[in-house]
Each structure stands twice: as C-alpha cells, then as structure tokens.
Coordinates of C-alpha atoms in Angstrom, one line a residue:
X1 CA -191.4 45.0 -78.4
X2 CA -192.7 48.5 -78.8
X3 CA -192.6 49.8 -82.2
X4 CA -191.2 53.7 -82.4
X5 CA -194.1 54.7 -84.0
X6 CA -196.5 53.2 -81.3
X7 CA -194.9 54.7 -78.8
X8 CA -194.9 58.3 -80.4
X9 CA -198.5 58.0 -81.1
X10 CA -199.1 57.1 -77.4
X11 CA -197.4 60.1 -76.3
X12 CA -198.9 62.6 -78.9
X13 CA -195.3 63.5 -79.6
X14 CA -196.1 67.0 -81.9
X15 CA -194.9 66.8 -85.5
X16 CA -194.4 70.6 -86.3
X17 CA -191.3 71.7 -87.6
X18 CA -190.0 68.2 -88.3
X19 CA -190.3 67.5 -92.2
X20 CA -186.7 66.6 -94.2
X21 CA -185.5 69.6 -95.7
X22 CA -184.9 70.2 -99.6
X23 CA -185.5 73.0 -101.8
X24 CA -186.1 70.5 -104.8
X25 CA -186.7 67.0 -105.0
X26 CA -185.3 64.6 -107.5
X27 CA -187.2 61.4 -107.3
X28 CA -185.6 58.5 -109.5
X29 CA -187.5 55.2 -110.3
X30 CA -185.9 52.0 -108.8
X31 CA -187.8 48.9 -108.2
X32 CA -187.1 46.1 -106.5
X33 CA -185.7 45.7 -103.0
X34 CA -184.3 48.6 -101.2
X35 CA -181.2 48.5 -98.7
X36 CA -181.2 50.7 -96.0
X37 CA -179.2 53.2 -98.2
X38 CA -181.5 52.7 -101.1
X39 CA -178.8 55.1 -103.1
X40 CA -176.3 52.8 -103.0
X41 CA -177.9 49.1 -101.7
X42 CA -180.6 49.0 -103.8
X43 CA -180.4 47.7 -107.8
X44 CA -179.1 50.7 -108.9
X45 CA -175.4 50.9 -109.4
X46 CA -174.0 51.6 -106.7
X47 CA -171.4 53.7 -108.1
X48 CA -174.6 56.2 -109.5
X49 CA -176.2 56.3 -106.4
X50 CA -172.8 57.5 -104.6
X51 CA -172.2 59.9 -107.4
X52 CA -175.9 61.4 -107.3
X53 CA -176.0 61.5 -103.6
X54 CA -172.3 63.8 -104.0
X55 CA -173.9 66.0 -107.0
X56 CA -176.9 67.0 -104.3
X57 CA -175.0 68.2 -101.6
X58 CA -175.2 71.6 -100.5
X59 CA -177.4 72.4 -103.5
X60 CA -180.9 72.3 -101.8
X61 CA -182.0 69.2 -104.0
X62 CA -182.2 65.3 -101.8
X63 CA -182.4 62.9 -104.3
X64 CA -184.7 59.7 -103.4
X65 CA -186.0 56.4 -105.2
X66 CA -189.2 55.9 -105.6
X67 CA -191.5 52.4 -107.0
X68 CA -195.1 51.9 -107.8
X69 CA -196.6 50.2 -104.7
X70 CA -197.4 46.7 -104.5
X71 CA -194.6 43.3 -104.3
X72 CA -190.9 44.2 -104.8
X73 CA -189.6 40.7 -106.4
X74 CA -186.6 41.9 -108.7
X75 CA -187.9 42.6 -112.0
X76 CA -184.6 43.0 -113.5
X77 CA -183.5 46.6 -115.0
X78 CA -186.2 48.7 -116.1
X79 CA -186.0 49.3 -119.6
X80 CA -187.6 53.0 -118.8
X81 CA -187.2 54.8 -115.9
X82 CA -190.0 57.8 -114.4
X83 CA -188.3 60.9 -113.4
X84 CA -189.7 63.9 -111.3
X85 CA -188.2 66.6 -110.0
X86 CA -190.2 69.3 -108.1
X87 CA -188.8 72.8 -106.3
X88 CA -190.7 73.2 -103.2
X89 CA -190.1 77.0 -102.7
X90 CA -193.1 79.6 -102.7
X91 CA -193.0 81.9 -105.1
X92 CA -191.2 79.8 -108.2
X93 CA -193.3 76.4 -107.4
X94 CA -192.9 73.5 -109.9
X95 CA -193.1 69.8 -110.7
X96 CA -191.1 68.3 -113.9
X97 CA -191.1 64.9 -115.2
X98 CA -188.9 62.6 -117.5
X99 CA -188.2 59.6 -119.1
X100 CA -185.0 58.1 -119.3
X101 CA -183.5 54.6 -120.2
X102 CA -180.3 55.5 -118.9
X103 CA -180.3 57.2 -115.2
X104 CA -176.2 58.0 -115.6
X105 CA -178.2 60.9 -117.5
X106 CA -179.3 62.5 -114.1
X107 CA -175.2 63.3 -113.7
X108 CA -175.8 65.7 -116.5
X109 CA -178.0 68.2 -114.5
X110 CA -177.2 71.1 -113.0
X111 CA -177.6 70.3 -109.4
X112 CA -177.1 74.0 -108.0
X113 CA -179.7 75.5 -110.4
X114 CA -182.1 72.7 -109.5
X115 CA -181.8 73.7 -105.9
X116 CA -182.0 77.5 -106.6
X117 CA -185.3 76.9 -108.5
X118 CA -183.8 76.7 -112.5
X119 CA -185.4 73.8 -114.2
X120 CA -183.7 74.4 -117.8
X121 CA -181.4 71.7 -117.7
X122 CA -184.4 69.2 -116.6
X123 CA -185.5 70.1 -120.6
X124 CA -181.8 70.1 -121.9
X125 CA -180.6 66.8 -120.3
X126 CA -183.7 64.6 -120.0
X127 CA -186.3 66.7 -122.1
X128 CA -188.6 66.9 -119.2
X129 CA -191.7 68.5 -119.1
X130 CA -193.7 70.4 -117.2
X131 CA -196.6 67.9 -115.1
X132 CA -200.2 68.5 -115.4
X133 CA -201.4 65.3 -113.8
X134 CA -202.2 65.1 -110.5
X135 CA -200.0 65.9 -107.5
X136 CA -197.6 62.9 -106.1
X137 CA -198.3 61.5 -102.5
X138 CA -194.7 59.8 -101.6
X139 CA -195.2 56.7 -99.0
X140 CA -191.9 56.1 -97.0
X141 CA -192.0 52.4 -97.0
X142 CA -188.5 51.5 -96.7
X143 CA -188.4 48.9 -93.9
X144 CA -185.0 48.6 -94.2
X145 CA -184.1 51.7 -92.8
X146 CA -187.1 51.4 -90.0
X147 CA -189.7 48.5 -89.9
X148 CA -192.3 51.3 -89.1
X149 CA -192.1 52.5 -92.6
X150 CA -193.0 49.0 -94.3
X151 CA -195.2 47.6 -91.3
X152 CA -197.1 50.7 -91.8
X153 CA -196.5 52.4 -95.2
X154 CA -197.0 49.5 -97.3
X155 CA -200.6 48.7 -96.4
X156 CA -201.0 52.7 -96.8
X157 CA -199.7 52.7 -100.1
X158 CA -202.2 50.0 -101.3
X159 CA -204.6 51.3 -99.7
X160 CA -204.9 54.6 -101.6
X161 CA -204.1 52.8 -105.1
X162 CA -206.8 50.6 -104.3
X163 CA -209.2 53.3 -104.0
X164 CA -208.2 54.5 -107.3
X165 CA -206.2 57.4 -105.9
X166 CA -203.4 59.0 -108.6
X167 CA -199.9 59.8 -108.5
X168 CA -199.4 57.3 -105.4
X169 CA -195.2 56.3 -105.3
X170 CA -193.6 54.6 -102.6
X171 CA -190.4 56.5 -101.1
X172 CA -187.0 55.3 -99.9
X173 CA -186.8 58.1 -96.9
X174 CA -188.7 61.2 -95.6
X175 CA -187.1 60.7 -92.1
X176 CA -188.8 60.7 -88.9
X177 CA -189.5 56.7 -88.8
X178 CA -191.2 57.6 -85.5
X179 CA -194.0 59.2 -87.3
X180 CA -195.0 56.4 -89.9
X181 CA -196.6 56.6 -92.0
X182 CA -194.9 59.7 -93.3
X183 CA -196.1 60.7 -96.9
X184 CA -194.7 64.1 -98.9
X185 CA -197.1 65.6 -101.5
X186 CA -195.8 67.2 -104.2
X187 CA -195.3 70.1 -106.0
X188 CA -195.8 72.0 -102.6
X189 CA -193.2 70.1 -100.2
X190 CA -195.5 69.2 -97.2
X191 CA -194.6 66.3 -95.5
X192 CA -197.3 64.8 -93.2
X193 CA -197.3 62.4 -90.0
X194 CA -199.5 59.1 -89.4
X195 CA -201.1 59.3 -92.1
X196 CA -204.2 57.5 -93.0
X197 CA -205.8 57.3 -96.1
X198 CA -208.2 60.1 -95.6
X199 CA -205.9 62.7 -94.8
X200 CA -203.8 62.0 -97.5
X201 CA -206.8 62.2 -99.8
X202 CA -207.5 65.3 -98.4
X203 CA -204.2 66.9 -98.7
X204 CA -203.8 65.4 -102.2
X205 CA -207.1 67.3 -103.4
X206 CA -206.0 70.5 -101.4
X207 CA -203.2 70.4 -103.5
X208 CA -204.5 70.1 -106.7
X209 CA -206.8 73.4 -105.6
X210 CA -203.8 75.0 -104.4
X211 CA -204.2 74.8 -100.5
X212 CA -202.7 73.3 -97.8
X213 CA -204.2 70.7 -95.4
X214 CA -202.9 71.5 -91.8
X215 CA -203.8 68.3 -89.8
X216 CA -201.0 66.2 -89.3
X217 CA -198.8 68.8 -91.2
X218 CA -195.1 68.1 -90.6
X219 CA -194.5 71.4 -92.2
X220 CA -192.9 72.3 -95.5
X221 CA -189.4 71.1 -96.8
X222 CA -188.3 74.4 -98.0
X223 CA -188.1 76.1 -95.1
X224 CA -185.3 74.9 -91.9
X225 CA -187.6 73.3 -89.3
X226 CA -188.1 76.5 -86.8
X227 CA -189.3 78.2 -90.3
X228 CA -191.7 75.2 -90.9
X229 CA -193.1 75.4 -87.2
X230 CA -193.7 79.3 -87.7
X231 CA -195.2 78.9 -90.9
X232 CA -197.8 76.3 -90.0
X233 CA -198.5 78.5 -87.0
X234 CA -199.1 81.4 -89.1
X235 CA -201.7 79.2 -91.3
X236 CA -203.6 77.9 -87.8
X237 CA -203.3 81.2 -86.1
X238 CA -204.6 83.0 -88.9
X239 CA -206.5 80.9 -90.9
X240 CA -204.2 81.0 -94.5
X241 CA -204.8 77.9 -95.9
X242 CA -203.7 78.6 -99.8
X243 CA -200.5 77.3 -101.2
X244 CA -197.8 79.1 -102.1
X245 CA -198.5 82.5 -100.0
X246 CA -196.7 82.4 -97.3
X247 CA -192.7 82.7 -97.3
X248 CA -189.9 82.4 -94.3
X249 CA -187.8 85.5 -94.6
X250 CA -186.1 86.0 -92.1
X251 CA -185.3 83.8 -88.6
X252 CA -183.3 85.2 -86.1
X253 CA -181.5 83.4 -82.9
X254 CA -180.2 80.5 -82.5
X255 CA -181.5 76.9 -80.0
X256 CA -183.4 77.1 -78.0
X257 CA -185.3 79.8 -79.1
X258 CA -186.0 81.7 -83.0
X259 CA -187.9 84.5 -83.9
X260 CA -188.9 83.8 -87.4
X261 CA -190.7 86.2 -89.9
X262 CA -193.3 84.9 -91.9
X263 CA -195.0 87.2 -94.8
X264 CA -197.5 86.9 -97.1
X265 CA -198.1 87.7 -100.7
X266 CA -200.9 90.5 -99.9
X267 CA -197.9 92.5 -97.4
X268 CA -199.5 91.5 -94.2
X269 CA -196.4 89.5 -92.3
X270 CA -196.4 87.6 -88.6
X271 CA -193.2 87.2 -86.2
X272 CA -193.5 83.9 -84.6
X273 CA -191.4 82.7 -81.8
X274 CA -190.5 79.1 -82.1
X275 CA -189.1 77.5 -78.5
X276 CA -187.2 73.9 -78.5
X277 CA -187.4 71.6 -75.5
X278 CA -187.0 68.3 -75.2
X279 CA -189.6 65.4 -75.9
X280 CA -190.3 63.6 -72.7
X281 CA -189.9 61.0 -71.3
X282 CA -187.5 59.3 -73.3
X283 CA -188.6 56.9 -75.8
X284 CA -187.0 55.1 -79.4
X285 CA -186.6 57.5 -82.1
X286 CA -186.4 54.6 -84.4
X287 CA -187.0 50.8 -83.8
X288 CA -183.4 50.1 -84.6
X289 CA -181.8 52.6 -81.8
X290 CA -180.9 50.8 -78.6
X291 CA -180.8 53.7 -76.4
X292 CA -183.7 55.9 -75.6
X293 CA -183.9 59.2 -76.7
X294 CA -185.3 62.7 -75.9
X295 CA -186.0 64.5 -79.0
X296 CA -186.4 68.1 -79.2
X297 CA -190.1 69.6 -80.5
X298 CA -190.9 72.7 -81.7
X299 CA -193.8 75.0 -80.9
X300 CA -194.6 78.5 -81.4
X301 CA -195.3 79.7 -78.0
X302 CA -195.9 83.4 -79.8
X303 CA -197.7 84.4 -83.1
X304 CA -197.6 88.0 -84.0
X305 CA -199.3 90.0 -86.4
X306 CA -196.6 93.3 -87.8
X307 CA -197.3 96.1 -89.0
X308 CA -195.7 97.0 -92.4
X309 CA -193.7 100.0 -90.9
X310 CA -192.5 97.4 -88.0
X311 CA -191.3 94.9 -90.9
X312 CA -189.2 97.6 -92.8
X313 CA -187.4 98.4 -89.6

C-alpha cells in the first residue's frame, strides 16, 4: 500500500501555506511511547494532558510533547522534565526554557499572555530562562497518529544527532502526515516539508544567523496559512531572507481567494493575492484515511510591491 507521504511526493503536492498554526509553543518533555493523542495516551497523566490541552485554547499557544530521539522503552517517570516555550511572532521573537519535576506546574501559567507574547510568568511559575543555545529542530515522529511520521521521522531524527547536530527533539504533531518528515525550528516558527538532513542543517544554521531558509518552507506558524503563503512569496519574490522582518497585517476576503498585506521593518510593504484550489487528483491525506481526498493548496498567483501612500489608504 501507498504511503501518504509517497504519494504526495509523487505528485509534487506544494507545501506553502500549510504549517500548524500557534503564536507560542509550549513544548513539554515526555518519554516513552506516545498514543495517537500523545496529551492524553501517552505516560503523562492523562488528567494533565486534558487540562493543558483546555488552558491553550484560543490563546495562540499549542502545547506538544517532545523526547530526545532514539528507543522509546518506558523509562518510568522522569525525575526532571525539559521545558521550552517559544513565541513565534515577528517583532517580540523568543525562546524560554525550564526545569521542572513536577509538570502540574505548567497549569500555573498564564496561557493568554503566552500567546500574546508575555513570557513573565514562564520566570514566575517555572523560573525559566531566556535560551542561548542553539535553535531546536522538532522531528514529528509520532507513528501513532500517521506511520509516515515514524517510518520517516525517526531515521531523520538519528540521523542529525548522529552527525552531532544540537537542539534535535522529536515531536508528537506538526500536522500534515502527508509531508513527512515535517520538522519546526524554533524560535522563528517555520515548519518545513520532506525534510532531509541537509535542509534541516541548513535552516537550523539560518536560524542561528537570523534568516530564513525558503526551500521546502511550509511557512511560518504565526501567521493563518493564506498569511504564511504570502509571506514566503514575499521572501522568493523579493529576495528577503532575514528573520523576523517581515509581518502579516492585514488579509482581506475570504476562500477561495485573500489579499493579504505583507510589510517590512524598513516601510517597504507587498499585497499578495493568495488563490485556493483543490489538490488533484485525489490521493490519502494520511495513511490511516480510507477515502481519498482533494486537499486545497495555496499559491500566490500575484505579488505586489505598494507604495507607502497606497498602504495608508
């Protein structure tokens, strides 16, 4: 049987404008096996995972479980658990991490100020701090959910901690199973499809310079997916490749068709039209559905440039 993932890269289905969307991320350490709702079928209580997966709705923040890579025998609780939490959105970019022994601490954050871009009670509740390692590549590799994501992530993941590449996790979900490997790097929120080992080296080091790799880019979780299609078509079209510069503020209209505003931090801003048709011909969106699917893409069939006084009006 055709795996989904197969099939997508047999079609060259495009990836633009399809990352998960989150203004933060919470990343909590959990190894061991993980159920295909890792929040609550995985070995953290069940009862925490329900409870953190209610204190992130609506805020902007998607928690996830994360695990060093490699065999996932149950160790038994973890006397220490890694904590990260990163806000994705230009502008007020950051990346805090913890300790804690006792994850019913998380409960004690302030969810809605996490997802607006506060990180004071990261310090208050878990005395986080700031990160200056290296930037985090997240491996989905939940086979659970999609057999694409372990059939394909896991070997990923080893791969690059093999090669002695930092800051390496594997992820319960990023969606889009279709597109394993799927890894997020972190602090800057871009999610990227197929990846191989070498362009999520690359990315990693463009995000420790502050830039953003565009190949295989599934676009940037802060932004709704029309505003990640238009930014990534701003960065092609017109070559802006730092991090944090461009911002989504404004997207009119509604599917099929957006017109989304994309500006820069020098003043110079781009309307982009973002069109949605269908992905054909049908084909698995995951290797568990049973019947086919059409999903919609996203591509910018118009990029352009404004003029300042065109942007004020």
């Amino acid at each position: 049987m055709s795996r989904c993932a197969t099939v997508s890269r047999s079609l060259d289905e495009p990836v633009s404008g399809t990352a998960a969307t989150a203004t933060t991320w919470l990343l909590l350490e959990q190894p061991g096996p993980w159920g295909v709702k890792a929040l609550t079928s995985s070995h953290l209580d069940p009862a925490l995972g329900r409870a953190l997966e209610a204190a992130g709705q609506g805020t902007g923040v998607r928690v996830v479980l994360i695990r060093r890579p490699g065999r996932h025998a149950d160790p038994g609780a973890p006397s220490e658990r890694r904590v990260y939490v990163a806000h994705t959105v230009p502008g007020n970019v950051w990346l805090y991490e913890a300790t804690t022994r006792d994850p019913h601490q998380l409960l004690g954050l302030d969810f809605a100020a996490l997802g607006a871009g506060d990180p004071r009670s990261l310090v208050s509740v878990l005395g986080a701090r700031p990160h200056t390692g290296d930037p985090l590549a997240l491996v989905c590799t939940n086979g659970k959910r999609d057999r694409c994501c372990a059939l394909l992530g896991r070997p990923l993941a080893a791969e690059l901690v093999a090669s002695g590449v930092p800051g390496v996790w594997e992820v319960t979900h990023l969606g889009g199973h279709r597109f394993a490997p799927t890894v997020l790097v972190l602090p800057y929120g871009y999610a990227y499809a197929r990846a191989e080992a070498h362009t999520v080296k690359q990315a990693l080091h463009s995000a420790e310079e502050g830039r953003v790799t565009v190949e295989d880019n599934r676009g940037c979780s802060a932004w709704e997916r029309p505003g990640q299609a238009a930014e990534l078509a701003v960065r092609s079209t017109a070559g802006v490749y730092e991090a944090g510069v461009l911002s989504v503020v404004r997207t009119e209209g509604a599917a099929p068709r957006w017109e989304v505003t994309v500006t820069h931090t020098d003043g110079r801003a781009w309307r982009v039209v973002i069109e949605q048709t269908a992905s054909l011909p049908p084909r698995p969106e995951s290797c568990g559905a049973t019947v086919l699917g059409a999903p919609g893409r996203l591509d910018a069939v118009a990029v352009h440039e404004l003029r300042t006084a065109t942007l004020a009006g």
